[in-house]
mmCIF file of C-alpha atoms in Angstrom:
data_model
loop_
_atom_site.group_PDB
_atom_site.id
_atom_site.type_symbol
_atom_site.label_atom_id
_atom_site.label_comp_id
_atom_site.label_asym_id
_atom_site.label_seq_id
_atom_site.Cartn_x
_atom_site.Cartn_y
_atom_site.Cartn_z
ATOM 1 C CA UNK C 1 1.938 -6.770 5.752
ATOM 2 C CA UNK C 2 1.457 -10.584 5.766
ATOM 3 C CA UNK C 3 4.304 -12.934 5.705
ATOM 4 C CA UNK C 4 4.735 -16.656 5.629
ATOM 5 C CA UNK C 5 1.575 -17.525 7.963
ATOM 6 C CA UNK C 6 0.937 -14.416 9.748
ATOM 7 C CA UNK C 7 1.249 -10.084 9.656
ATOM 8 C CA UNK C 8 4.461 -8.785 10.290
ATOM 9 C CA UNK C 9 5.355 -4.803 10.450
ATOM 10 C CA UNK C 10 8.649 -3.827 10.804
ATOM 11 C CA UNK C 11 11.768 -1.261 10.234
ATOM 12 C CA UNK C 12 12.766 0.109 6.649
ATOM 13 C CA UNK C 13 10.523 -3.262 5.120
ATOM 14 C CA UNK C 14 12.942 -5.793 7.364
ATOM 15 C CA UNK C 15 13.373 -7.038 10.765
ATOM 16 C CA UNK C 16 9.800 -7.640 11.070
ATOM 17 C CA UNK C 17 7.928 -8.258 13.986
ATOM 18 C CA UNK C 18 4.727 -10.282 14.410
ATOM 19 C CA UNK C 19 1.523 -8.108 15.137
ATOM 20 C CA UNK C 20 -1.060 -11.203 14.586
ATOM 21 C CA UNK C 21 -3.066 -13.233 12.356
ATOM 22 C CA UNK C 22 -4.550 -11.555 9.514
ATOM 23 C CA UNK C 23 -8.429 -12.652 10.571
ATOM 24 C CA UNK C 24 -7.677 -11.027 13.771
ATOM 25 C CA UNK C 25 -6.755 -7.911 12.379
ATOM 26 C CA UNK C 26 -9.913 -7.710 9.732
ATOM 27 C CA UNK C 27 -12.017 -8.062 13.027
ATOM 28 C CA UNK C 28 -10.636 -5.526 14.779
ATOM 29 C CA UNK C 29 -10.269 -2.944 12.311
ATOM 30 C CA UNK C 30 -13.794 -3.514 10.905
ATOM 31 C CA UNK C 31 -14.753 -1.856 14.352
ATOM 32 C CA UNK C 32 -12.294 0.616 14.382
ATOM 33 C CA UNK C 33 -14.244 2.415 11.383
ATOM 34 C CA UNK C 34 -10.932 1.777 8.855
ATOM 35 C CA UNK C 35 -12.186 3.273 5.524
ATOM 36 C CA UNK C 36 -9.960 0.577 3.730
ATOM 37 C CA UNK C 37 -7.637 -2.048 4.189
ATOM 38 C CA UNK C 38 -4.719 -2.742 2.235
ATOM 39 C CA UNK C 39 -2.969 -6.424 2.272
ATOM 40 C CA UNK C 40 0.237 -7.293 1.000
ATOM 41 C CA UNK C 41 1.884 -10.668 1.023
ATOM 42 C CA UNK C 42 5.859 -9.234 1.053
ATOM 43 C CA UNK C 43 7.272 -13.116 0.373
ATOM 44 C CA UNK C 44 5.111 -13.773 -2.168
ATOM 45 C CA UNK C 45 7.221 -11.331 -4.898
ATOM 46 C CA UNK C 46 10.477 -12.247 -3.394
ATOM 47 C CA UNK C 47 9.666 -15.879 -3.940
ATOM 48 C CA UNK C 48 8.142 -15.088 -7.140
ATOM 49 C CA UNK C 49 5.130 -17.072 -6.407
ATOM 50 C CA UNK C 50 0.982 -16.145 -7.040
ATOM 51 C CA UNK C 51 -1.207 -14.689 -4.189
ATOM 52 C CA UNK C 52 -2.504 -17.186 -1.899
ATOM 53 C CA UNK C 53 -6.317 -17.564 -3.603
ATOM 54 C CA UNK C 54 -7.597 -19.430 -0.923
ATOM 55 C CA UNK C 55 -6.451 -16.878 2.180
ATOM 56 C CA UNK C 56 -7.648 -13.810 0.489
ATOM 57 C CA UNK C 57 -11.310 -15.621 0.142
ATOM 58 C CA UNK C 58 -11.194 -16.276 3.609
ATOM 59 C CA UNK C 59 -10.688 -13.237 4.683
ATOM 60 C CA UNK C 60 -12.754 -11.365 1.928
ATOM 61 C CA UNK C 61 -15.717 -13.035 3.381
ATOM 62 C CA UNK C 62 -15.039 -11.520 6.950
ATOM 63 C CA UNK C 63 -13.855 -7.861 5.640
ATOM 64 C CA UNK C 64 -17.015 -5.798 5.036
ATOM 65 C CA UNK C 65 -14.531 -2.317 3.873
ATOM 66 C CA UNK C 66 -12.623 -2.184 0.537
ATOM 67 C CA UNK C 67 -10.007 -4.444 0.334
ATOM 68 C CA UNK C 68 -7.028 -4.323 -1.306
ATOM 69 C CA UNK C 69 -4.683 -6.808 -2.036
ATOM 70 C CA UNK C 70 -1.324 -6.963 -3.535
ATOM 71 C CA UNK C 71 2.182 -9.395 -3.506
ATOM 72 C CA UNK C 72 3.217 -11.357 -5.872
ATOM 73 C CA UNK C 73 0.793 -10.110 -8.743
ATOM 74 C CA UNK C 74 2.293 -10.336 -12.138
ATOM 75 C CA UNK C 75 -0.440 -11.727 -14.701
ATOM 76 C CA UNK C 76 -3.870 -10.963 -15.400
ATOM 77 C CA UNK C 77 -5.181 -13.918 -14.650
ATOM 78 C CA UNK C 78 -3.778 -13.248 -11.023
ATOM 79 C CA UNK C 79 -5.572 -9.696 -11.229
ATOM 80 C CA UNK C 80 -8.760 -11.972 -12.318
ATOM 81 C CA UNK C 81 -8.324 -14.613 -9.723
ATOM 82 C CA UNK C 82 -8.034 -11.840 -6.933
ATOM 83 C CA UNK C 83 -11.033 -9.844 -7.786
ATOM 84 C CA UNK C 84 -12.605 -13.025 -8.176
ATOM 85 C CA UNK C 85 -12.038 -14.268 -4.884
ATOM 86 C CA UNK C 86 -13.571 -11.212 -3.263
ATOM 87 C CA UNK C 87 -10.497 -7.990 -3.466
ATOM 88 C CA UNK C 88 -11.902 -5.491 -4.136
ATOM 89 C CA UNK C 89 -8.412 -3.305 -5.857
ATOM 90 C CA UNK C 90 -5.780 -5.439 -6.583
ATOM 91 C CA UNK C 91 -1.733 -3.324 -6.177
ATOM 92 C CA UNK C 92 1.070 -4.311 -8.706
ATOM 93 C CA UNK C 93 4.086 -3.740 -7.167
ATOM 94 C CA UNK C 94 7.073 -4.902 -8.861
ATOM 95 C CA UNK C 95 5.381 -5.925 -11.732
ATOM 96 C CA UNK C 96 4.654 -1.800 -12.587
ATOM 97 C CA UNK C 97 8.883 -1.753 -13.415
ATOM 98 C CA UNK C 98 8.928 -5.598 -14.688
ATOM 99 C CA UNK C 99 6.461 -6.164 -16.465
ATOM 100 C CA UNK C 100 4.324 -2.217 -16.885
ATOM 101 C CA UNK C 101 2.133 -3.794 -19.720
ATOM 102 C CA UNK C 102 0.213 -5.419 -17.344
ATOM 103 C CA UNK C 103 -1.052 -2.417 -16.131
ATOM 104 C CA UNK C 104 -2.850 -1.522 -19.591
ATOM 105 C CA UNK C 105 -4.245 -4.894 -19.800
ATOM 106 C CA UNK C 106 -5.770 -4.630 -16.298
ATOM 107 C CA UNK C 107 -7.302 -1.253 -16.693
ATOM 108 C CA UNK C 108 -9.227 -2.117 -19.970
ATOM 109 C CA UNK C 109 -10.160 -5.593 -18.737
ATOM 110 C CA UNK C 110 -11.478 -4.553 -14.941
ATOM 111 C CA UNK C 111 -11.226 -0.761 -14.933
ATOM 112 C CA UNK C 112 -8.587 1.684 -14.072
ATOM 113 C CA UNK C 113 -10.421 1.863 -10.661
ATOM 114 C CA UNK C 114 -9.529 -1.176 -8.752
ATOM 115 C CA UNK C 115 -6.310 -1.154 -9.860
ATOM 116 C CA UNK C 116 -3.329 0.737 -7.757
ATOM 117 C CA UNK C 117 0.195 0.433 -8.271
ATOM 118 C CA UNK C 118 2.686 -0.059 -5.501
ATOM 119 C CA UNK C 119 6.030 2.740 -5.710
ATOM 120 C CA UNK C 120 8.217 1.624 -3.219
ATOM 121 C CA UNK C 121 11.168 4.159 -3.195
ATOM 122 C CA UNK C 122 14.291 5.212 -1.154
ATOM 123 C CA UNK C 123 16.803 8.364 -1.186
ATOM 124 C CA UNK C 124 19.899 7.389 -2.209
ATOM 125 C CA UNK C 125 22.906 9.517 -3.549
ATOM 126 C CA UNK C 126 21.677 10.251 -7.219
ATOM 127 C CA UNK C 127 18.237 11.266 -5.390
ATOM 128 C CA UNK C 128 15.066 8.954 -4.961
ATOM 129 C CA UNK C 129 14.902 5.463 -6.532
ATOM 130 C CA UNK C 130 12.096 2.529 -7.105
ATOM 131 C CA UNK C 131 12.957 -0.663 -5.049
ATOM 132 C CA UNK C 132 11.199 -3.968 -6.452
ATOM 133 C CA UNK C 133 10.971 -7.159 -4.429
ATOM 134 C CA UNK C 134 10.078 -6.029 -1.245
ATOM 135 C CA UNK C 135 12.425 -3.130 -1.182
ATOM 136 C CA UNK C 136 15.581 -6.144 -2.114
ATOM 137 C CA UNK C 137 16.419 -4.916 -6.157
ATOM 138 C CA UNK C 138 17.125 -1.386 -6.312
ATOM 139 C CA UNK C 139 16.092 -0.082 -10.050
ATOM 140 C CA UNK C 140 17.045 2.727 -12.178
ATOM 141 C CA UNK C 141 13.180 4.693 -12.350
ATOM 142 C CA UNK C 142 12.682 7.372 -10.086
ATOM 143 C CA UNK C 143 9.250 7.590 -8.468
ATOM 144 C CA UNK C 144 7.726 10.678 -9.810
ATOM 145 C CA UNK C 145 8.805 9.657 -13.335
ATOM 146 C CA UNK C 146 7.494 6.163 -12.685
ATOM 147 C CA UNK C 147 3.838 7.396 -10.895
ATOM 148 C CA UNK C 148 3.474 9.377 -14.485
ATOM 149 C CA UNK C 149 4.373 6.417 -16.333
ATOM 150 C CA UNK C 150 1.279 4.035 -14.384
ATOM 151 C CA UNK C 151 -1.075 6.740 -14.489
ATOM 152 C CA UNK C 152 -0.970 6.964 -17.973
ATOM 153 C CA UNK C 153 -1.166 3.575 -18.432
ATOM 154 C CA UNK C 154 -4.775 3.108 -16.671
ATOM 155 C CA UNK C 155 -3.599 2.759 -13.042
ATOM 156 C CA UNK C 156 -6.420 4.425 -10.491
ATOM 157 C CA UNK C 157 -4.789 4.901 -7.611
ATOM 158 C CA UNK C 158 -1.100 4.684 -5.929
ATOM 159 C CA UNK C 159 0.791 3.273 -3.226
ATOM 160 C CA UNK C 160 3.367 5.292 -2.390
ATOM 161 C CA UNK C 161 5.795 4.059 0.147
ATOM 162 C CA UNK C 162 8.722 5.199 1.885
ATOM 163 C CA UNK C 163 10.955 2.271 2.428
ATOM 164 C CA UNK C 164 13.813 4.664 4.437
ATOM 165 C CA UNK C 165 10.611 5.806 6.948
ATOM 166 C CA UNK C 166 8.419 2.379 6.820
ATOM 167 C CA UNK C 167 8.036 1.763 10.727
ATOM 168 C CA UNK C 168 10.221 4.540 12.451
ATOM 169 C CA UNK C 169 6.703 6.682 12.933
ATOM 170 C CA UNK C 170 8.530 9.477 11.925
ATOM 171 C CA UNK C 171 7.139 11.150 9.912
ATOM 172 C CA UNK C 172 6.062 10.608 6.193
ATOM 173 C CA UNK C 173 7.981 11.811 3.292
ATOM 174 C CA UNK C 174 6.664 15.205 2.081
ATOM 175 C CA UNK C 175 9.114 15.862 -0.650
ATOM 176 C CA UNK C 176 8.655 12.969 -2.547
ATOM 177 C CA UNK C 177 4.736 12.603 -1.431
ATOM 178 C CA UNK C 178 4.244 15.849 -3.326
ATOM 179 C CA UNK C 179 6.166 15.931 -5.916
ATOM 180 C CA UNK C 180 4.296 12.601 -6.995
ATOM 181 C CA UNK C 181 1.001 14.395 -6.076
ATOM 182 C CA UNK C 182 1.476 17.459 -8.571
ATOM 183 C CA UNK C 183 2.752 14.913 -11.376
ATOM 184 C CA UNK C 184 -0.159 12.466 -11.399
ATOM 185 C CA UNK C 185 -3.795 13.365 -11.598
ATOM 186 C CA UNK C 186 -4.888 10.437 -9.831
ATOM 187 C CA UNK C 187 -5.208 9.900 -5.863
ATOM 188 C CA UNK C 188 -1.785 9.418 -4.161
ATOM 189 C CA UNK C 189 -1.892 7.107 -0.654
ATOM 190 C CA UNK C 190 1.038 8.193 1.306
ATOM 191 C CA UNK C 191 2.775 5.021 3.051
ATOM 192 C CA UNK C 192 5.402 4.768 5.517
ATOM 193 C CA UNK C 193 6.393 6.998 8.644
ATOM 194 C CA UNK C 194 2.656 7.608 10.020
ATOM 195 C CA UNK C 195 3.473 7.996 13.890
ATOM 196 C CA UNK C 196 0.887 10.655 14.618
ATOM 197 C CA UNK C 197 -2.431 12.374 13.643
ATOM 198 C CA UNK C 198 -0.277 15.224 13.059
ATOM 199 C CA UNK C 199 2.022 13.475 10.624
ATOM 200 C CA UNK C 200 -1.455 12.418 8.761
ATOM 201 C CA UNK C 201 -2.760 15.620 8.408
ATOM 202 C CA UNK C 202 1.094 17.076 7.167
ATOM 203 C CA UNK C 203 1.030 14.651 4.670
ATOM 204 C CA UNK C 204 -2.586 15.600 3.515
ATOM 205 C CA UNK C 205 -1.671 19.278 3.539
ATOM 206 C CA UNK C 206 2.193 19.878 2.601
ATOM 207 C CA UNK C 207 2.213 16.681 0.875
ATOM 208 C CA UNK C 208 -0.822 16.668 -1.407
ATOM 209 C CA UNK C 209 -1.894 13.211 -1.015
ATOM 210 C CA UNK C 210 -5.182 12.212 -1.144
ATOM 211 C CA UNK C 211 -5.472 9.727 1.311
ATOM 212 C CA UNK C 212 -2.859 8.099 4.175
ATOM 213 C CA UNK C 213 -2.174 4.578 5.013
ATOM 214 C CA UNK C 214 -0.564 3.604 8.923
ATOM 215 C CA UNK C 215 0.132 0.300 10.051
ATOM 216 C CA UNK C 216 2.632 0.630 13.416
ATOM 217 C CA UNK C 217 0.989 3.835 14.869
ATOM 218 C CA UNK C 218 -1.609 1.735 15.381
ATOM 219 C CA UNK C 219 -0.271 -1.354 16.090
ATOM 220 C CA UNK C 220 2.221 0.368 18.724
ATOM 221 C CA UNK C 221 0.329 2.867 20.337
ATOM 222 C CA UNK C 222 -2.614 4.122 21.850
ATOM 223 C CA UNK C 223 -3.921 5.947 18.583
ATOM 224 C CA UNK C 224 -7.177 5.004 16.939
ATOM 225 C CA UNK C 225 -8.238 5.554 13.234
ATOM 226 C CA UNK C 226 -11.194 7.022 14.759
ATOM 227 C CA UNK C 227 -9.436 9.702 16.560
ATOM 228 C CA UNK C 228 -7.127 9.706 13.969
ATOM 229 C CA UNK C 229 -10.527 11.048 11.345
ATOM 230 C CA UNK C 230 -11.581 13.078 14.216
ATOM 231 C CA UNK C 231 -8.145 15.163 14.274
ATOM 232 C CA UNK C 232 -8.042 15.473 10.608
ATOM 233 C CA UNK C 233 -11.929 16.316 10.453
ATOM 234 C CA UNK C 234 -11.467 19.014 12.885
ATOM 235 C CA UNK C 235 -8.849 20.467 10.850
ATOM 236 C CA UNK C 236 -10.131 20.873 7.974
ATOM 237 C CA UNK C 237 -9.688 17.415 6.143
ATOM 238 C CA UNK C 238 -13.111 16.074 4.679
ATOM 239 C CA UNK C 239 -13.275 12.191 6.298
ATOM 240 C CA UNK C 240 -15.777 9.742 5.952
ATOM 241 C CA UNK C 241 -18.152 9.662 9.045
#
């Protein structure tokens, strides 16, 4: 996650902590063997501003694996601009709830395939809910409901993050993860709680996803990604080599 001038990871999407400059991190995780990196700007949707243009170019010229970026996207000439400047998928986050005709509009202008919608959601007493704004305007739409809603309208992949379990490595949401898996036919990236291969591979398994995301298991510990594909490979998970 990038904030104001550098990345950030923290608790439940607040109290973050700096974990470095985003160049530094490209670097490092090119040689890691990441299959993909995904970079969102959290102030940029509270602040309601556009994705800094100029940053992502920067650091699209240094990051040789699929990029994805995402924060503060709510037009498509933002969508343009970022795929322009070298993004390879752009994520709509709170523009999905705000502003879901976007979504159509992006699919049938770039393709449904570099296009993946954020779900941030968090339990609650009526169940699960979508959070907009970084996870700081709680909405009405629950997430499985919502995931149908963006896959219909053209959206290729999604985001699917645990706001309650970002950053307590704890475990990923398997409930919720699957229930959004079995409602959507397209590939579900489980977000938020990754503190262990074996939490990967549960999430893969009981949770359906198609693919995991980490951020502090890395950033916190000794685990690699490339141990992290050689647990999941020798269990039965097809990773790329």
């Amino acid at each position: 996650l990038y904030k104001d001038f550098g990345l950030v990871k923290g608790i439940a999407f607040d109290s973050r902590r700096p974990v470095g400059s985003p160049m530094q991190a490209i670097k490092v995780y090119e040689l890691r063997a990441v299959d993909e990196l995904v970079f969102l700007d959290v102030s940029a949707s509270r602040q309601q501003r556009p994705p800094d243009y100029d940053l992502i170019d920067e650091l699209a010229d240094e990051c040789f694996m699929p990029l994805t970026v995402g924060g503060g996207v709510s037009r498509l000439v933002e969508v343009r601009r970022l795929l322009e400047v070298g993004a390879d998928k752009v994520c709509i986050g709170s523009a999905a709830v705000e502003h879901p005709d976007l979504i159509d509009e992006a699919a049938a202008q770039f393709g449904s395939q570099c296009i993946v919608v954020s779900i941030d959601f968090r339990l609650g007493p009526d169940g699960a809910r979508v959070w907009t704004r970084s996870a700081s305007h709680e909405t009405v739409r629950d997430p499985v409901d919502l995931a149908r809603e963006v896959a219909e309208r053209g959206a290729g992949e999604i985001l699917l993050q645990s706001i309650d379990r970002d950053g307590t490595m704890s475990g990923y949401d398997l409930e919720i993860t699957r229930d959004v898996s079995r409602a959507v036919s397209v590939p579900v990236i489980a977000s938020g709680g990754a503190g262990s291969y074996a939490h990967m591979l549960a999430a893969l398994k009981a949770g359906e996803a198609s693919a995991v995301a980490a951020a502090s298991m890395f950033h916190f510990s000794e685990q690699t990604p490339l141990d992290a594909k050689n647990y999941l490979g020798a269990n039965g998970i097809h990773v790329r080599r």
